[in-house]
Coordinates of C-alpha atoms in Angstrom, one line a residue:
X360 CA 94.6 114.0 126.5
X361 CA 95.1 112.9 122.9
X362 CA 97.8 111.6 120.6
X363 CA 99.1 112.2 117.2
X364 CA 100.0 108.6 115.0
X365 CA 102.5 109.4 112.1
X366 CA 102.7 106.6 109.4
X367 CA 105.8 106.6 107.9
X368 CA 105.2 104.3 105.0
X369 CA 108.8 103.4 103.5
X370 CA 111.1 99.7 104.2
X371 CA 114.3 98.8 103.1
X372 CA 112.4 95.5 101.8
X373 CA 109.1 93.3 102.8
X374 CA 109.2 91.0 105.7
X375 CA 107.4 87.6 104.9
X376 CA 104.6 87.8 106.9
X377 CA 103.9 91.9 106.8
X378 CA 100.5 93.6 105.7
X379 CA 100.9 96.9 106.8
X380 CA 101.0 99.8 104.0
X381 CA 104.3 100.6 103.1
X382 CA 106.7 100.8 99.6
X383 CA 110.0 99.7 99.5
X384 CA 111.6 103.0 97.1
X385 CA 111.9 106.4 98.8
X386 CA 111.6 108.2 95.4
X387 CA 108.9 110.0 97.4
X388 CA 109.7 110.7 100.6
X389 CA 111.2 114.2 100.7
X390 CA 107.0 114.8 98.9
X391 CA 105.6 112.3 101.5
X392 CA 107.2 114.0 104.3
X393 CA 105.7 117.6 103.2
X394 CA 102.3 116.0 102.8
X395 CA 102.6 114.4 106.6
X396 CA 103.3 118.2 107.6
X397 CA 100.5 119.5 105.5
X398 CA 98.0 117.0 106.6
X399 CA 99.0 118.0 110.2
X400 CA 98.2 121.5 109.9
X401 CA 94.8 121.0 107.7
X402 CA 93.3 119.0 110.8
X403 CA 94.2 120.7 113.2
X404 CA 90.8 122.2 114.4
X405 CA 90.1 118.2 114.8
X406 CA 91.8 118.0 117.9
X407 CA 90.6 120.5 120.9
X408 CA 92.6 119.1 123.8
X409 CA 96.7 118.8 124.7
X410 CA 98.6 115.8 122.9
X411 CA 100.1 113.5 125.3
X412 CA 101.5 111.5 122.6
X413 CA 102.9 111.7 119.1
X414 CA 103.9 108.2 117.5
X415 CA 106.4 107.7 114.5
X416 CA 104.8 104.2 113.2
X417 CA 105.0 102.3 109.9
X418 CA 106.7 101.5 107.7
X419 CA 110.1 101.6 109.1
X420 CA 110.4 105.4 110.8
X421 CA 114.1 105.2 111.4
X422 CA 114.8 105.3 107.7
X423 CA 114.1 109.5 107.9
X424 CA 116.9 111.9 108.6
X425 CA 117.4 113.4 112.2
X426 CA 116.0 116.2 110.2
X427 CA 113.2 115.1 108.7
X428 CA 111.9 113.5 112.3
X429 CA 112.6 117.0 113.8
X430 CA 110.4 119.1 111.0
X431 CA 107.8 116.8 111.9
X432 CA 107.4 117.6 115.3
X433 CA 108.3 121.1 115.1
X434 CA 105.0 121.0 112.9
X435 CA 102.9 119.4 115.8
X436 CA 104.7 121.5 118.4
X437 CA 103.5 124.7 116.1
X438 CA 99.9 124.2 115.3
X439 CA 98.7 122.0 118.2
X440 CA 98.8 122.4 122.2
X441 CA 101.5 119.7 123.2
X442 CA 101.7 118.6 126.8
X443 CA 104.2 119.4 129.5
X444 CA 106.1 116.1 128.9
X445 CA 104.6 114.0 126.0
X446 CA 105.9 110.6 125.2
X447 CA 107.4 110.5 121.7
X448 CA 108.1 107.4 120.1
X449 CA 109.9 106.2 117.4
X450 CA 109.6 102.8 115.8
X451 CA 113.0 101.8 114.9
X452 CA 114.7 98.8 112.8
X453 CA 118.5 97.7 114.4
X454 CA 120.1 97.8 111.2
X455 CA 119.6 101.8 111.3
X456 CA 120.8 102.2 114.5
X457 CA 124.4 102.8 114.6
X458 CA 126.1 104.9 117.1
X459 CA 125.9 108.4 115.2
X460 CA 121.6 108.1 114.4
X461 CA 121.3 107.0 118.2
X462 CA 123.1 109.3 119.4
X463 CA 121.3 112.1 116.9
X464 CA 118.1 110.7 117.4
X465 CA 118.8 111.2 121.4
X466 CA 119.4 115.3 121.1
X467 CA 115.6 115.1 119.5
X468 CA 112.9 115.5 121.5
X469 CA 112.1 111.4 120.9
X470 CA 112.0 110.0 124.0
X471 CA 111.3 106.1 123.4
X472 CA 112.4 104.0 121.2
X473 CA 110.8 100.8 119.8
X474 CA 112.9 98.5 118.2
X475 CA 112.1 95.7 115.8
X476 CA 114.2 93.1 117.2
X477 CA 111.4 90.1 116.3
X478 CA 114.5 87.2 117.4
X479 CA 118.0 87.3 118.3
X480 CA 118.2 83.7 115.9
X481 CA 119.8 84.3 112.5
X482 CA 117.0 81.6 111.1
X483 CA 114.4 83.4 112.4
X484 CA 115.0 86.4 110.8
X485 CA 115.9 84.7 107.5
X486 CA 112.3 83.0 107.4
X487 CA 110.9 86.4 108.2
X488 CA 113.0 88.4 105.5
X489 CA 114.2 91.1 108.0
X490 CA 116.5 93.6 106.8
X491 CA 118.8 93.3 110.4
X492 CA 120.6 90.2 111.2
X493 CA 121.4 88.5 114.7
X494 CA 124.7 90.4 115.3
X495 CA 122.8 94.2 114.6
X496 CA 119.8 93.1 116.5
X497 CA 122.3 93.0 119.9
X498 CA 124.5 95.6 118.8
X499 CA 121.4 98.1 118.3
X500 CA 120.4 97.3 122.2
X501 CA 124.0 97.8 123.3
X502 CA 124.1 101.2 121.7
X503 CA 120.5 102.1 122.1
X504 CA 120.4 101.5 126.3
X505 CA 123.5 104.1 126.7
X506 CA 121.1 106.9 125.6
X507 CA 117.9 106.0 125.8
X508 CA 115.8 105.1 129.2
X509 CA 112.5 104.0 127.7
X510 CA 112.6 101.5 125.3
X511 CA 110.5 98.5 124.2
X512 CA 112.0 95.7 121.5
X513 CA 109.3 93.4 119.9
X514 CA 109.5 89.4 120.1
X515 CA 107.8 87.3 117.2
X516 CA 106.5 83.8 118.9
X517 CA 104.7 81.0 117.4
X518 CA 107.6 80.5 114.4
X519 CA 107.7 77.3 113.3
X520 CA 111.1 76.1 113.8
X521 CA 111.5 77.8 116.9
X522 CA 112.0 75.7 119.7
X523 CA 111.0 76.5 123.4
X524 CA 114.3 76.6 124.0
X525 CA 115.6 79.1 121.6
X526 CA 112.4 81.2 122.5
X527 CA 113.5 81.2 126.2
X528 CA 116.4 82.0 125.3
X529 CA 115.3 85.1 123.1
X530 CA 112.9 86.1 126.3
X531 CA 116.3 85.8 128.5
X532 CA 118.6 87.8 125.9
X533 CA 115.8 90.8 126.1
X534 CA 116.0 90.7 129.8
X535 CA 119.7 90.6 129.5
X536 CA 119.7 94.2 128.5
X537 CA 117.1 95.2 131.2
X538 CA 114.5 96.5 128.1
X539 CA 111.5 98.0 130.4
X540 CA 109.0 97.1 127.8
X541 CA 108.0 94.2 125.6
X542 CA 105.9 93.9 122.6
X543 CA 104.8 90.4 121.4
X544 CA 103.3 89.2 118.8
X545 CA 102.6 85.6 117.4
X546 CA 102.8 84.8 113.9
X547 CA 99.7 84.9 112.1
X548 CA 99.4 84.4 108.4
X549 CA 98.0 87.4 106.8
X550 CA 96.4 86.8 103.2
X551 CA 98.0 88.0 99.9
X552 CA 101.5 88.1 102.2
X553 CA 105.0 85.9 101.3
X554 CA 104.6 84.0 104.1
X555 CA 101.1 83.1 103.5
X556 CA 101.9 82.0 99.5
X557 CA 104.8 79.8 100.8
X558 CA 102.6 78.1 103.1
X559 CA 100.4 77.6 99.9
X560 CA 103.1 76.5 98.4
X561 CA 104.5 73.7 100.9
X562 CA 107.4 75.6 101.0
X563 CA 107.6 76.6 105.2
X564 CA 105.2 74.8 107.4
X565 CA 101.9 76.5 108.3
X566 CA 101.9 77.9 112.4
X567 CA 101.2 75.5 114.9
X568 CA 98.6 77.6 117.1
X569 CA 99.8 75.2 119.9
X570 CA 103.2 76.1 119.7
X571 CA 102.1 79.3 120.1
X572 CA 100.4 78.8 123.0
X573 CA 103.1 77.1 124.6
X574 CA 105.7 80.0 123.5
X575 CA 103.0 82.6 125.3
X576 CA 102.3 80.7 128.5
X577 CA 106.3 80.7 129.1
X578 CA 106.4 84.5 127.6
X579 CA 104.0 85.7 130.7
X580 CA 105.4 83.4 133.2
X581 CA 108.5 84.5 132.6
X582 CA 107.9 88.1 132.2
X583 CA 106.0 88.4 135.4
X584 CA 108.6 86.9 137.7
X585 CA 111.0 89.6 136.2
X586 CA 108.6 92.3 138.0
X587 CA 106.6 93.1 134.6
X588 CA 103.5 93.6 134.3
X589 CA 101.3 91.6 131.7
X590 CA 99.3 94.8 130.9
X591 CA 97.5 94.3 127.3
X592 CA 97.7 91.1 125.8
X593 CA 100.7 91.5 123.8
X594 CA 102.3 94.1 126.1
X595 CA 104.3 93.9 129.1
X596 CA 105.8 96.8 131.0
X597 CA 108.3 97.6 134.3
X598 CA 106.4 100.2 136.5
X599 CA 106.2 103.7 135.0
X600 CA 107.5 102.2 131.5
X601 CA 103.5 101.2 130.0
X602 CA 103.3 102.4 126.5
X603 CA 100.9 105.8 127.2
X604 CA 100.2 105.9 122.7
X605 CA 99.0 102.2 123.2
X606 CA 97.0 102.4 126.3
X607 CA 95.3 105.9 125.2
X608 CA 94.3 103.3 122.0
X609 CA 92.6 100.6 124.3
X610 CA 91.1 103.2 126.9
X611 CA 89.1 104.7 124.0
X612 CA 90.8 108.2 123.7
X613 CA 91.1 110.5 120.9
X614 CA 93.9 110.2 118.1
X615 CA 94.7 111.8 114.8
X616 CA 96.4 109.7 112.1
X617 CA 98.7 111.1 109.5
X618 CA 99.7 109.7 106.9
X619 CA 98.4 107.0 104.0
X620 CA 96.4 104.1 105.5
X621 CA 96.6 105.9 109.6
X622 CA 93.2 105.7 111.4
X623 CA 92.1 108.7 113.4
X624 CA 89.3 108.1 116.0
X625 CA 87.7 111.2 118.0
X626 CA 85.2 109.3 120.7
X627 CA 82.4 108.5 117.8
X628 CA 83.9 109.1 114.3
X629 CA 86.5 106.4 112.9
X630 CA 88.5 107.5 110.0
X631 CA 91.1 106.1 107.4
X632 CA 93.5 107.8 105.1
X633 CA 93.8 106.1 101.2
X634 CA 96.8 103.3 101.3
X635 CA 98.7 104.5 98.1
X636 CA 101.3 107.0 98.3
X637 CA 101.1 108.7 95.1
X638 CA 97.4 109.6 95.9
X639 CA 98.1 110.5 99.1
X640 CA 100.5 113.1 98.0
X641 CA 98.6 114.4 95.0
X642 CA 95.3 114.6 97.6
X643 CA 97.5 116.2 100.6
X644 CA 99.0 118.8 98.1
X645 CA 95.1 119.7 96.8
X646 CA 94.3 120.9 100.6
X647 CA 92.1 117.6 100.5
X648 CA 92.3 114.7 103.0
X649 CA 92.0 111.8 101.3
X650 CA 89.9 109.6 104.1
X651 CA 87.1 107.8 104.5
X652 CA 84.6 108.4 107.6
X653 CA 82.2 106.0 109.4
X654 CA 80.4 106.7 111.9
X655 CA 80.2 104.2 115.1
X656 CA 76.6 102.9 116.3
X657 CA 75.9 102.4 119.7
X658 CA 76.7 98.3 118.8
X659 CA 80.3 99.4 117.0
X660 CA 81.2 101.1 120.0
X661 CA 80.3 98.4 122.8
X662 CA 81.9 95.8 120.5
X663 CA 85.2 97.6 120.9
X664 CA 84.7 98.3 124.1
X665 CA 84.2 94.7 124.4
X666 CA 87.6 94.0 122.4
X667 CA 90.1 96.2 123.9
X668 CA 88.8 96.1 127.5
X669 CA 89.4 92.2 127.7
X670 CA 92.9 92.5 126.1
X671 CA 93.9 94.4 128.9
X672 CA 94.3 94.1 132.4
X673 CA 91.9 96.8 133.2
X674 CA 89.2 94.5 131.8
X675 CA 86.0 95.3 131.0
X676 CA 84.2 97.8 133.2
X677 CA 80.3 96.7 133.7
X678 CA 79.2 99.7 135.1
X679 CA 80.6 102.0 132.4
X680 CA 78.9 99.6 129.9
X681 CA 75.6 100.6 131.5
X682 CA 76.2 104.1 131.7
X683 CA 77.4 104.7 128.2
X684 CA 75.1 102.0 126.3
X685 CA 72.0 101.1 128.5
X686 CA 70.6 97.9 131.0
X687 CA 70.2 95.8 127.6
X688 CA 73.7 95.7 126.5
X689 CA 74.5 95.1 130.4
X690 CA 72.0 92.2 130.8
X691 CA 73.5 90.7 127.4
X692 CA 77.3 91.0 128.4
X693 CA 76.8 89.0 131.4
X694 CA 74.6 86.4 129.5
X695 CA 77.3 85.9 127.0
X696 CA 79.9 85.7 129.3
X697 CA 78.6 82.9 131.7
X698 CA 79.7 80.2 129.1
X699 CA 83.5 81.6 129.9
X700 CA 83.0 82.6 133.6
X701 CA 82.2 78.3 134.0
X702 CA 84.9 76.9 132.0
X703 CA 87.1 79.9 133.8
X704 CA 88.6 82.0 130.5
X705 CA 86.4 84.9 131.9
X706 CA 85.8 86.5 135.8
X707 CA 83.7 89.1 137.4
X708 CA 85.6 91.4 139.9
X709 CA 84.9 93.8 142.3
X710 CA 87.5 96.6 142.2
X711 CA 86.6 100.2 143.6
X712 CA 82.6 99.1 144.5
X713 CA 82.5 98.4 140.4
X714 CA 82.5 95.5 138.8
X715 CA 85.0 94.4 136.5
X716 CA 84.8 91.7 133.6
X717 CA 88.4 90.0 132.9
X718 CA 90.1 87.3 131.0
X719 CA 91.4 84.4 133.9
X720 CA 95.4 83.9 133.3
X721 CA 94.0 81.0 131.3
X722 CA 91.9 83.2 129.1
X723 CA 94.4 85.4 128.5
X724 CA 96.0 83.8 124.7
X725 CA 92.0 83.4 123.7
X726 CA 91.2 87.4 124.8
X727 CA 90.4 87.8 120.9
X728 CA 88.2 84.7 120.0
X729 CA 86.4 85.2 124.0
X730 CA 85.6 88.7 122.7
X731 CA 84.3 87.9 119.5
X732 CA 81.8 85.4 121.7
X733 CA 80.4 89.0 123.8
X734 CA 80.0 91.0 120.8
X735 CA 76.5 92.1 119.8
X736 CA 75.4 91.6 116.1
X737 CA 72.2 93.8 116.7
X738 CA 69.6 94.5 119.4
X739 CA 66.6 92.0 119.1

């Protein structure tokens, strides 16, 4: 199985601490759309297997029209082999969720919903420039869990004025509306962002990584006495609610990216479409796909193993790392490893006669530095 990622690259306006590829004027989107649908259909023959899962990403998706969503996948229903029941997400903002576009967006084939919520505080959401406020952000859920099943909200940790408190009670007013799925993120300071300048600036305080910590430690604890599951390090899901575009990411399966700046990935090729619109288009409109390719070495490919394996609970599966890359990248795994396995971050399991390499629940908020420790540079 495969999946289909759809960048829809448009906002109402830039959040502080955002570096994804998107433009804030929709004077192209009726071309952008068309070029989405074009790109579709010129890489088709990339994909030889059913999509499990198409993904409306970004950007802010729920600015398009009912229509516009629907012409999209009637384009991937047409020219590639859908599954019997795909998931089909759509990354939506609260303040575009009133009654009538939930209710529309419901009589679409979409069938989860992923909602930007970020906080339920009003201060929050000022110091991160988000286009919804406190009162939309609950009003969105109220409407959104009287037609949709399947939905996750995402929860920013690790702000700077937020206490513990306040984040507990964010965590509490999620489970309030009995969301099956939660995506959270800490705060990180990208470069060339707003939030990064008015750190610069002494304008906000810079992140307190141990305030983070503390916010994640209560995040799982929490979580996983309300029967979720802490399956990927910044995902937690109720039983039969785990994101499938997400996991098919970290389990290393095939995916096509549309749109400027998506990444495709097909076992051994990794690929990236330009980040600028207008190119995009002109490109798209030329019958030309306006990527770049690079191919993944042996050492690319167990370094991501490597990555996404210990983010999740899964782990990292020894056995298939001698299988697919050979007894030296085995022997070197568990040599750089031992450091963690003694100051208990890391553990080796046995799960189905295999063994397993995993992140302890103390190892869990350091998944990304730990990984960065097992990564091989080259093979001498």
């Amino acid at each position: 199985m495969a999946g289909i990622y759809i960048h829809i690259p448009f906002c109402k306006q830039a959040c502080h601490y955002c570096d994804f590829h998107f433009s804030t004027s929709l004077k192209k989107k009726s071309e952008l759309i068309n070029a989405l649908a074009q790109e579709m259909i010129l890489r088709k023959s990339e994909i030889d297997e059913p999509i499990e899962t198409i993904y409306f990403g970004g950007g802010t998706p729920s600015v398009l029209s009912v229509e516009e969503i629907n012409f999209l996948i009637d384009t991937a229903y047409n020219h590639y082999e859908i599954s019997e029941k795909p998931e089909i997400t759509l990354e939506a903002n609260p303040d575009d969720l009133d009654k009538e576009k939930i209710i529309a967006f419901s009589q679409t084939p979409i069938n989860r919903l992923s909602i930007g919520i970020q906080s339920f505080f009003e201060e929050d959401l000022k110091l991160m420039n988000r286009a919804h406020n406190a009162k939309e952000a609950k009003e969105s859920l109220d409407l959104a869990t009287r037609y949709f099943a399947n939905i996750s909200i995402d929860l920013i940790y690790g702000i700077q004025q937020m206490s513990i408190a306040r984040w507990k009670e964010n965590i509490q007013t999620a489970l309030d509306y009995n969301i099956p799925h939660i995506s959270s993120y800490a705060l990180t300071v990208e470069p060339k962002t707003a939030l990064a300048k008015f750190i610069e600036k002494g304008i906000i305080e810079d992140v307190d990584d141990a305030l983070a910590q503390q916010h994640f430690d209560v995040l799982v604890d929490t979580l996983e006495k309300n029967n979720f599951e802490h399956y990927e390090l910044s995902n937690f899901g109720k039983k039969g609610f785990f994101s499938k575009n997400n996991t098919a990411y970290w389990l290393g399966k095939k995916y096509l990216g549309i749109g400027p700046s998506a990444h495709s990935f097909n076992g051994k090729n990794r690929s990236w479409n330009i980040n600028n619109n207008t190119k995009y288009i002109k490109s798209i409109t030329e019958s030309m796909l306006p990527s770049e390719i690079e191919t993944l070495t042996p050492i690319d490919r167990y370094n991501e193993a490597v990555m996404t394996g210990l983010r999740t609970s899964w782990g990292v599966s020894i056995d298939k790392i001698q299988e697919e890359f050979g007894e030296d990248f085995k022997k070197y795994i568990f040599e750089q490893a031992e450091k963690h396995t003694t100051r208990d971050l890391l553990i080796f399991t046995s799960e189905k006669n295999k063994t397993v390499l995993k992140t302890t629940k103390k190892g869990k908020f350091l998944a990304d530095g730990i990984a960065s420790d097992l990564f091989m540079l080259n093979l001498e």
